[in-house]
Structures are given as structure tokens and as C-alpha cells.
mmCIF file of C-alpha atoms (C1' of nucleotides) in Angstrom:
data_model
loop_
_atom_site.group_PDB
_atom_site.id
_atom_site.type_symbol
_atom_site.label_atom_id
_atom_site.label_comp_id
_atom_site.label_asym_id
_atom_site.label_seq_id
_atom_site.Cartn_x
_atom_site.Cartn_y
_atom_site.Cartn_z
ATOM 1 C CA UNK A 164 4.933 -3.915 -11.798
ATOM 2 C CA UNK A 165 1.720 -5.515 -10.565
ATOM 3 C CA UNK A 166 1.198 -5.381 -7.262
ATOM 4 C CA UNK A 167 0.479 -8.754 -5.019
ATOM 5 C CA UNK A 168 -3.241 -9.187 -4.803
ATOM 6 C CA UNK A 169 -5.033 -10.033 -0.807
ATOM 7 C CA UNK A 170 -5.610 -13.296 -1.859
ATOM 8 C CA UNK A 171 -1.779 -14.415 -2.685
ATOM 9 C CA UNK A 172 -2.084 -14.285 1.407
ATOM 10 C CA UNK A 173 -5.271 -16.092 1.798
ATOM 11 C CA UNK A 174 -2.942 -19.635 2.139
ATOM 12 C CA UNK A 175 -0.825 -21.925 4.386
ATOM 13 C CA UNK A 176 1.799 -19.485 5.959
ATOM 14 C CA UNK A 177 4.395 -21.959 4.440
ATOM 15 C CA UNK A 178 3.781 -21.835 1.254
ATOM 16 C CA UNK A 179 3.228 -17.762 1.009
ATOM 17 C CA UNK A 180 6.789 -17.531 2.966
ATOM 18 C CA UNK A 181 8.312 -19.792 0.363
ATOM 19 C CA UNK A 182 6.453 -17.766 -3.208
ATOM 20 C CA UNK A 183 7.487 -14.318 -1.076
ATOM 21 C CA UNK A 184 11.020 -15.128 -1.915
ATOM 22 C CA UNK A 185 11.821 -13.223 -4.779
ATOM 23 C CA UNK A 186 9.001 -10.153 -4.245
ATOM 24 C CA UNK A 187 9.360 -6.692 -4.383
ATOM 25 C CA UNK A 188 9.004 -4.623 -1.182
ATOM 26 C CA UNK A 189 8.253 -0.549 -1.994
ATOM 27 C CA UNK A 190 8.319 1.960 0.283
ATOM 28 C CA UNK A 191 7.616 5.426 -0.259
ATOM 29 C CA UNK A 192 9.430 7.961 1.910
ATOM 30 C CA UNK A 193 9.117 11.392 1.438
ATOM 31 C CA UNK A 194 9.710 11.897 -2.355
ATOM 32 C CA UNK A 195 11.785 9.213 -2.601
ATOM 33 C CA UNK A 196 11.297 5.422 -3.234
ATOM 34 C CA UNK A 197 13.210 2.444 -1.570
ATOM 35 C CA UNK A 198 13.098 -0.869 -2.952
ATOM 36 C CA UNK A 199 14.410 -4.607 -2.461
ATOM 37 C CA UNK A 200 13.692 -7.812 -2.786
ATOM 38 C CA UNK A 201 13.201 -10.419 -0.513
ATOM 39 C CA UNK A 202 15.716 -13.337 0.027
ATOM 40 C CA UNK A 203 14.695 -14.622 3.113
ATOM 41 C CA UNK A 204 11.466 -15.549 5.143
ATOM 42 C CA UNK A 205 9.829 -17.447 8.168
ATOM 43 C CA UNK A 206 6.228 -18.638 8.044
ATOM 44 C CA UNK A 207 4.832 -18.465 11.871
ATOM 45 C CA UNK A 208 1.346 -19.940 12.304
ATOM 46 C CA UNK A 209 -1.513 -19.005 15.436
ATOM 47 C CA UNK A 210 -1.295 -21.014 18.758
ATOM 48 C CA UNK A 211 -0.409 -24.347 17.724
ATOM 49 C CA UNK A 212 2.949 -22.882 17.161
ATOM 50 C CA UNK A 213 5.107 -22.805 20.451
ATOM 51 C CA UNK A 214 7.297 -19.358 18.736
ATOM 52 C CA UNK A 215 4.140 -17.433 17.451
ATOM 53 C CA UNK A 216 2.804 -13.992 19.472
ATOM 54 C CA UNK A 217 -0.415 -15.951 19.216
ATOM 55 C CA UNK A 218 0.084 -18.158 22.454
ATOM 56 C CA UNK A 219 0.573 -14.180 24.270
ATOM 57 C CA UNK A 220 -2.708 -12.892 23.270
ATOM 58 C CA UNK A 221 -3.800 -9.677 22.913
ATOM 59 C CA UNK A 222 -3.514 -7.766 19.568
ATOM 60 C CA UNK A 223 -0.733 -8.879 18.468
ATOM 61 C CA UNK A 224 -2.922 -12.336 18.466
ATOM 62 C CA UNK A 225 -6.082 -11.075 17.578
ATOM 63 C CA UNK A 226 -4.113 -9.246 13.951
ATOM 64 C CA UNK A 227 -2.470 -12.810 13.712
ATOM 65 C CA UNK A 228 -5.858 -14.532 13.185
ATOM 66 C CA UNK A 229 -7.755 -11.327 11.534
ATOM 67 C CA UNK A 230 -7.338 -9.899 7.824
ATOM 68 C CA UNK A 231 -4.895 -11.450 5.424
ATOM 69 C CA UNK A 232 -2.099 -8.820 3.959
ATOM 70 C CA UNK A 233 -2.079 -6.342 6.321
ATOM 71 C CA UNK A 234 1.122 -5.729 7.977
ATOM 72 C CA UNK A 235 2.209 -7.082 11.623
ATOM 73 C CA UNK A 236 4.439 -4.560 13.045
ATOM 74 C CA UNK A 237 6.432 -5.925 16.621
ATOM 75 C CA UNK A 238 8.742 -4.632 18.811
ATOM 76 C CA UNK A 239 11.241 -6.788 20.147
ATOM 77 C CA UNK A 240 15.148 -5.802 21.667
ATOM 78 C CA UNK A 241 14.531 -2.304 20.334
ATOM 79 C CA UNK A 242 14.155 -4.071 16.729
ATOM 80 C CA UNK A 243 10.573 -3.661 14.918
ATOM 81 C CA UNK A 244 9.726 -6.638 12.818
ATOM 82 C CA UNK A 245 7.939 -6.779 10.072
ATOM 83 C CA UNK A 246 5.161 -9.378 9.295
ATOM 84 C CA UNK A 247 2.269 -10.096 6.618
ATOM 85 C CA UNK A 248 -0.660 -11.888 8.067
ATOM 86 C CA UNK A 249 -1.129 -15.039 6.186
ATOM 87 C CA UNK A 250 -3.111 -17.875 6.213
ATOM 88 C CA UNK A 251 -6.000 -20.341 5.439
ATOM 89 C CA UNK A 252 -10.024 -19.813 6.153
ATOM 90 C CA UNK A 253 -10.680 -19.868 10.120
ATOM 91 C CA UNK A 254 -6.737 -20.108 10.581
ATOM 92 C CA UNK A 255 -4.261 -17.453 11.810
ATOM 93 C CA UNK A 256 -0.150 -16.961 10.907
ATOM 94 C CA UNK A 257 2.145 -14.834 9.570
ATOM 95 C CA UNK A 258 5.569 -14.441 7.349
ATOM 96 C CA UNK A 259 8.412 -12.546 8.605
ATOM 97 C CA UNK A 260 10.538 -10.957 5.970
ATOM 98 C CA UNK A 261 14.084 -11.399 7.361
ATOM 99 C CA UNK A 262 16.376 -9.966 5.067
ATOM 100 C CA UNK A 263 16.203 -8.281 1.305
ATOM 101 C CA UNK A 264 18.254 -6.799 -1.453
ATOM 102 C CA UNK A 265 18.554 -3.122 -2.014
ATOM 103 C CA UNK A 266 17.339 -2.234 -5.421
ATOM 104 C CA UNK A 267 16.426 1.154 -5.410
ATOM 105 C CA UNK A 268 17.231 4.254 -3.291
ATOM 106 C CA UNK A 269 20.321 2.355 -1.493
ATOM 107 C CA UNK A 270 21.578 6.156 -0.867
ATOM 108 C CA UNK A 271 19.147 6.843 1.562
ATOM 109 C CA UNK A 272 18.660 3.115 3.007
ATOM 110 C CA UNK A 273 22.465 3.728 4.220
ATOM 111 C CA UNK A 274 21.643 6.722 5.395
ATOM 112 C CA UNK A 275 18.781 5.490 7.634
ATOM 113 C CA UNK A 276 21.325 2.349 9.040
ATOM 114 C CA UNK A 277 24.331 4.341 9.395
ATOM 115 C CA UNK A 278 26.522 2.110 7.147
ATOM 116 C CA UNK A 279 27.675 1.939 3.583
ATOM 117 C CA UNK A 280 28.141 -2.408 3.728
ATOM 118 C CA UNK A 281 25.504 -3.153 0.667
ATOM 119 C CA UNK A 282 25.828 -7.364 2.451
ATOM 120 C CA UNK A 283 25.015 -5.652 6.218
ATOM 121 C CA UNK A 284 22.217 -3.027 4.967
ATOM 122 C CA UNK A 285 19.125 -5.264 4.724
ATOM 123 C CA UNK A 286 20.461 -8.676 5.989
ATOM 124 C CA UNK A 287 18.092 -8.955 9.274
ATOM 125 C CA UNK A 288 14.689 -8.730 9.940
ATOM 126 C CA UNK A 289 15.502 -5.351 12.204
ATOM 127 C CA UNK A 290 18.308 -4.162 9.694
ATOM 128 C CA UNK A 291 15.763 -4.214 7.318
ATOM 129 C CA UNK A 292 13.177 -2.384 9.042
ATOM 130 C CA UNK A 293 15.527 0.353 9.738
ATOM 131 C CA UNK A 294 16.789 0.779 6.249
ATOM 132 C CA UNK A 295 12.998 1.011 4.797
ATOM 133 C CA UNK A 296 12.203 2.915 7.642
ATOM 134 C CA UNK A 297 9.454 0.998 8.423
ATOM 135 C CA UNK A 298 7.709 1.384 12.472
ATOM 136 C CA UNK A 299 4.521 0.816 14.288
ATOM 137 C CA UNK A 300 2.839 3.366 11.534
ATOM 138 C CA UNK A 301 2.379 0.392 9.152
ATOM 139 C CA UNK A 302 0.578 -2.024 11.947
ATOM 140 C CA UNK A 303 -2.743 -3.526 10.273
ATOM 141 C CA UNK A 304 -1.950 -1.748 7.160
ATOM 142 C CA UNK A 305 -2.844 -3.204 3.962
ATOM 143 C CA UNK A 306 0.370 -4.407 1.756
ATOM 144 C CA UNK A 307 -1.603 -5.224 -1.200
ATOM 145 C CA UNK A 308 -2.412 -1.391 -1.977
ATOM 146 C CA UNK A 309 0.249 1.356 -2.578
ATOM 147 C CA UNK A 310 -2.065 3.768 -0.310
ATOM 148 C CA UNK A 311 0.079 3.887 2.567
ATOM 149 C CA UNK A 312 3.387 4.016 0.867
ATOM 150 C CA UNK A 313 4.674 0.386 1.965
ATOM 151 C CA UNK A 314 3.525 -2.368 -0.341
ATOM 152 C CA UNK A 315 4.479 -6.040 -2.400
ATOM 153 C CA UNK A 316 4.942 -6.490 -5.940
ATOM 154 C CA UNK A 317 5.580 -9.348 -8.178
ATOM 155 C CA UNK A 318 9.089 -9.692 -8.620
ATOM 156 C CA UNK A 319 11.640 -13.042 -9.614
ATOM 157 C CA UNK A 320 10.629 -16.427 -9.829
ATOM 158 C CA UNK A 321 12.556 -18.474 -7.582
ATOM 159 C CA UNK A 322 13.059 -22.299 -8.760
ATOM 160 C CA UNK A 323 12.317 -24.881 -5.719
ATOM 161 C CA UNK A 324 16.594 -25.729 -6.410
ATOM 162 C CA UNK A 325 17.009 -22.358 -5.393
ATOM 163 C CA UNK A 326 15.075 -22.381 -2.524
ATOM 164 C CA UNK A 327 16.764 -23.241 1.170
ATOM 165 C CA UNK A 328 14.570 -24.165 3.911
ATOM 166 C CA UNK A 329 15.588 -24.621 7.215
ATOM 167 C CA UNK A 330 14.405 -24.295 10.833
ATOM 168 C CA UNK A 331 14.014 -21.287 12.347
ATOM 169 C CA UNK A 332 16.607 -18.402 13.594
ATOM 170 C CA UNK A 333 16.572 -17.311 17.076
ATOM 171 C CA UNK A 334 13.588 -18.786 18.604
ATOM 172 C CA UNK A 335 13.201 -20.939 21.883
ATOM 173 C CA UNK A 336 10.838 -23.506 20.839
ATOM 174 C CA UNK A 337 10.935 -24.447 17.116
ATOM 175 C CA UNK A 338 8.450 -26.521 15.165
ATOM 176 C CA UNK A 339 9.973 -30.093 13.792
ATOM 177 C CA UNK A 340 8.987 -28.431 10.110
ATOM 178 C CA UNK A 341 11.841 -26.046 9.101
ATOM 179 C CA UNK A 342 9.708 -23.284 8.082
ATOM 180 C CA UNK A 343 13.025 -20.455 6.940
ATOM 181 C CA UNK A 344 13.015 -19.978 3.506
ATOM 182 C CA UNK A 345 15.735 -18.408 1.200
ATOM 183 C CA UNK A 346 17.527 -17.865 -1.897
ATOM 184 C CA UNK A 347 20.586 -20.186 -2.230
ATOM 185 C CA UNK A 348 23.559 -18.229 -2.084
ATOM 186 C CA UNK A 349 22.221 -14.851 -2.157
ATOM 187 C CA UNK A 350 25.280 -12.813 -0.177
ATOM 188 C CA UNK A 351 22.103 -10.491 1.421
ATOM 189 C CA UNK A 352 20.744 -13.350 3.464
ATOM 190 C CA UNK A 353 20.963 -12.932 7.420
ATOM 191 C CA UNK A 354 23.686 -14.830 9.046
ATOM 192 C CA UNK A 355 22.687 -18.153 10.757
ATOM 193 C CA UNK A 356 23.084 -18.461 14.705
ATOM 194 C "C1'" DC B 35 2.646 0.684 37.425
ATOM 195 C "C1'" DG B 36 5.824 -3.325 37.978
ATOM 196 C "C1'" DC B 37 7.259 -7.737 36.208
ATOM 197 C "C1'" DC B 38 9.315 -10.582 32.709
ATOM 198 C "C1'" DA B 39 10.204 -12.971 28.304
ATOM 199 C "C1'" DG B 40 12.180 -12.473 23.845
ATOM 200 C "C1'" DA B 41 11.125 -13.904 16.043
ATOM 201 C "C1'" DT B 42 18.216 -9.052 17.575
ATOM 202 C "C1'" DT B 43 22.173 -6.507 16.855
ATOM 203 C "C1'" DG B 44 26.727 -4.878 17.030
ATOM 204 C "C1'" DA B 45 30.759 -4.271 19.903
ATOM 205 C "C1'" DC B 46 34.458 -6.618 21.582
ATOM 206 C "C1'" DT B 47 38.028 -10.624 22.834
ATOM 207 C "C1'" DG C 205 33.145 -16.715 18.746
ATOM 208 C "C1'" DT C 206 31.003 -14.545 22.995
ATOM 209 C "C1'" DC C 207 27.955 -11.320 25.403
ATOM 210 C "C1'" DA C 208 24.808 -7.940 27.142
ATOM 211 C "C1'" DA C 209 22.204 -3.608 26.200
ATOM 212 C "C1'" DT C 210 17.676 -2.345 25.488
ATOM 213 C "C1'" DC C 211 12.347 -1.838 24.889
ATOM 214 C "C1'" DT C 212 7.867 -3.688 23.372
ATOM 215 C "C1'" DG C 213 3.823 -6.093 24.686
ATOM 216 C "C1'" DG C 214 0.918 -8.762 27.659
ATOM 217 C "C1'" DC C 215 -0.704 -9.371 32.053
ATOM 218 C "C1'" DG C 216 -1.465 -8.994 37.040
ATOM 219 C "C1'" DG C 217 -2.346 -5.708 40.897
#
DNA sequence: CGCCAGATTGACT
DNA sequence: GTCAATCTGGCGG
């Protein structure tokens, strides 16, 4: 499988959250390999958005409006979440993969989240961390090379009347754009508030 | 070092 | 459905 080239990022957070659906996360760990796919996704943009890290500053902002691709690793209610830095020339914004399907090495994913519910193992952006094993390691990492064991691939084409879009999960101040993408009626998506 | 907000989860009624 | 434990990250002192 061809791995997803830097400049697939190098666009409008939106629209890289909405062509993410469908991708191919791998992970590498230890001699074995994990992989999904990805069934749900928010786009966050940089300070203009009243829900992005941006308006905090510090690094978290500064990664926000740096290099495209590279991972965005936070901590938040003992959760990390996982981001890709996305967006336009002179811009900054992120996706945040939210929930996946287990593909390969399911064994050890349920393992890694202490349960054996396929629906429960990846459906949540910390879930999903957890069962990939994925931690602050992979901050400002590049996703569009396999060198550090966590990286995108092409995967399915989703069809726009397979796509669901609406606003965002869990956050205090929401844009009026829904900006949560993911596949209709795929059982691994997260549950909504 | 202390303060505080928060893009969650899972245990429990 | 309700609820609170828990900890990261930024910032001020």
C-alpha cells in the first residue's frame, strides 16, 4: 500500500478530515503490526477557532501552525489524542482521528485496552490511542514516512453519501460549520454525547 | 510550584 | 442516562 504523501496535508483541515475517512493507520510495535482504518474525524483549525489548542499558545500552538503531517500528540483527562497537522500556506489546524476499525493485530490491540468488545476497542479518540499504543513518543513525528513505526496509507474510497458530517463531540465552544466527519453506519464510530 | 480548564472514559443507578 | 476521577499543558509568581 502506498503511503499518504506530506502534501495530501498541505489543505483546508476540512477537507483532509473528510478524504482521511477511509485511510489506513500502521503502527509498528515490537515485531508486530497493528492496523485500522479510520471512520471518524474532526478538522480543528489555528486561533480563529474558539475549540483549537491554538488560542492556549505554546507548543502545542506553535506545532498547530508549523509542518504539515507530523503528528500532534495531547494529553487531556489522562487520554492522549492523536492529531495530524493540516492545513493551507501561512495557515495552521489539525484533524483528530476519533475512532477506527481494527484490521490487523486485533490480538494485541485488546490486549493493550483490556477488552475483547471489537465495537468498544477503537471507538474514541483515547480508546484508540491506547489500542495502537500510541503516546507523547510520536509528537512532531512525520506520518507520511514509515520511519518511526506510526504512519497513513491509502486505504477505501468513501462516497460523499457515505460521508456524515456533523458538529463537533465534546467541546465548549463549537464552530457554526459541523466539521465531524464519518462513515455512515460504520458500528466502530464513537458514540455521540 | 500552584492554579485551572478541558477535543474523555467507564462505572454505576 | 448521570457523574466524577484524573492529568496534561500553559501561564503566572
Amino acid at each position: 500500500m502506498a503511503v499518504i504523501p506530506k502534501n495530501f496535508y498541505m489543505r483546508d483541515p476540512e477537507q483532509v478530515a473528510r478524504d482521511l475517512l477511509g485511510a489506513i493507520i500502521v503502527r509498528t510495535y515490537g515485531s508486530t503490526r497493528l492496523a485500522c482504518m479510520i471512520v471518524e474525524t474532526e478538522a480543528y483549525y489555528g486561533v480563529e477557532d474558539p475549540a483549537s489548542r491554538a488560542r492556549r499558545g505554546g507548543d502545542l500552538a506553535r506545532t498547530l501552525y508549523g509542518d504539515v503531517g507530523v503528528a500532534l500528540i495531547y494529553g487531556i483527562h489522562r487520554q492522549w489524542l492523536f492529531n495530524i497537522v493540516a492545513h493551507g500556506e501561512g495557515s495552521g489546524g489539525a484533524v483528530l482521528i476519533r475512532a477506527a476499525e481494527p484490521i490487523e493485530g486485533a490480538e494485541v490491540m485488546m490486549r493493550l485496552r483490556r477488552v475483547r468488545d471489537l465495537r468498544n476497542l477503537m471507538s474514541g479518540p483515547g480508546r484508540l490511542t491506547r489500542a495502537l499504543a500510541i503516546d507523547k513518543y510520536f509528537h512532531k513525528k512525520p506520518v507520511y514516512v514509515r520511519d518511526y513505526g506510526l504512519w497513513l496509507e491509502c486505504g477505501l474510497r468513501i462516497s460523499d453519501e457515505d460521508v456524515v458530517r456533523t458538529h463537533r463531540i465534546g467541546v465548549t465552544a463549537d464552530l457554526e460549520k459541523p466539521l465531524r466527519f464519518y462513515i455512515r453506519g460504520n458500528p466502530h464510530v464513537s458514540r455521540s454525547k
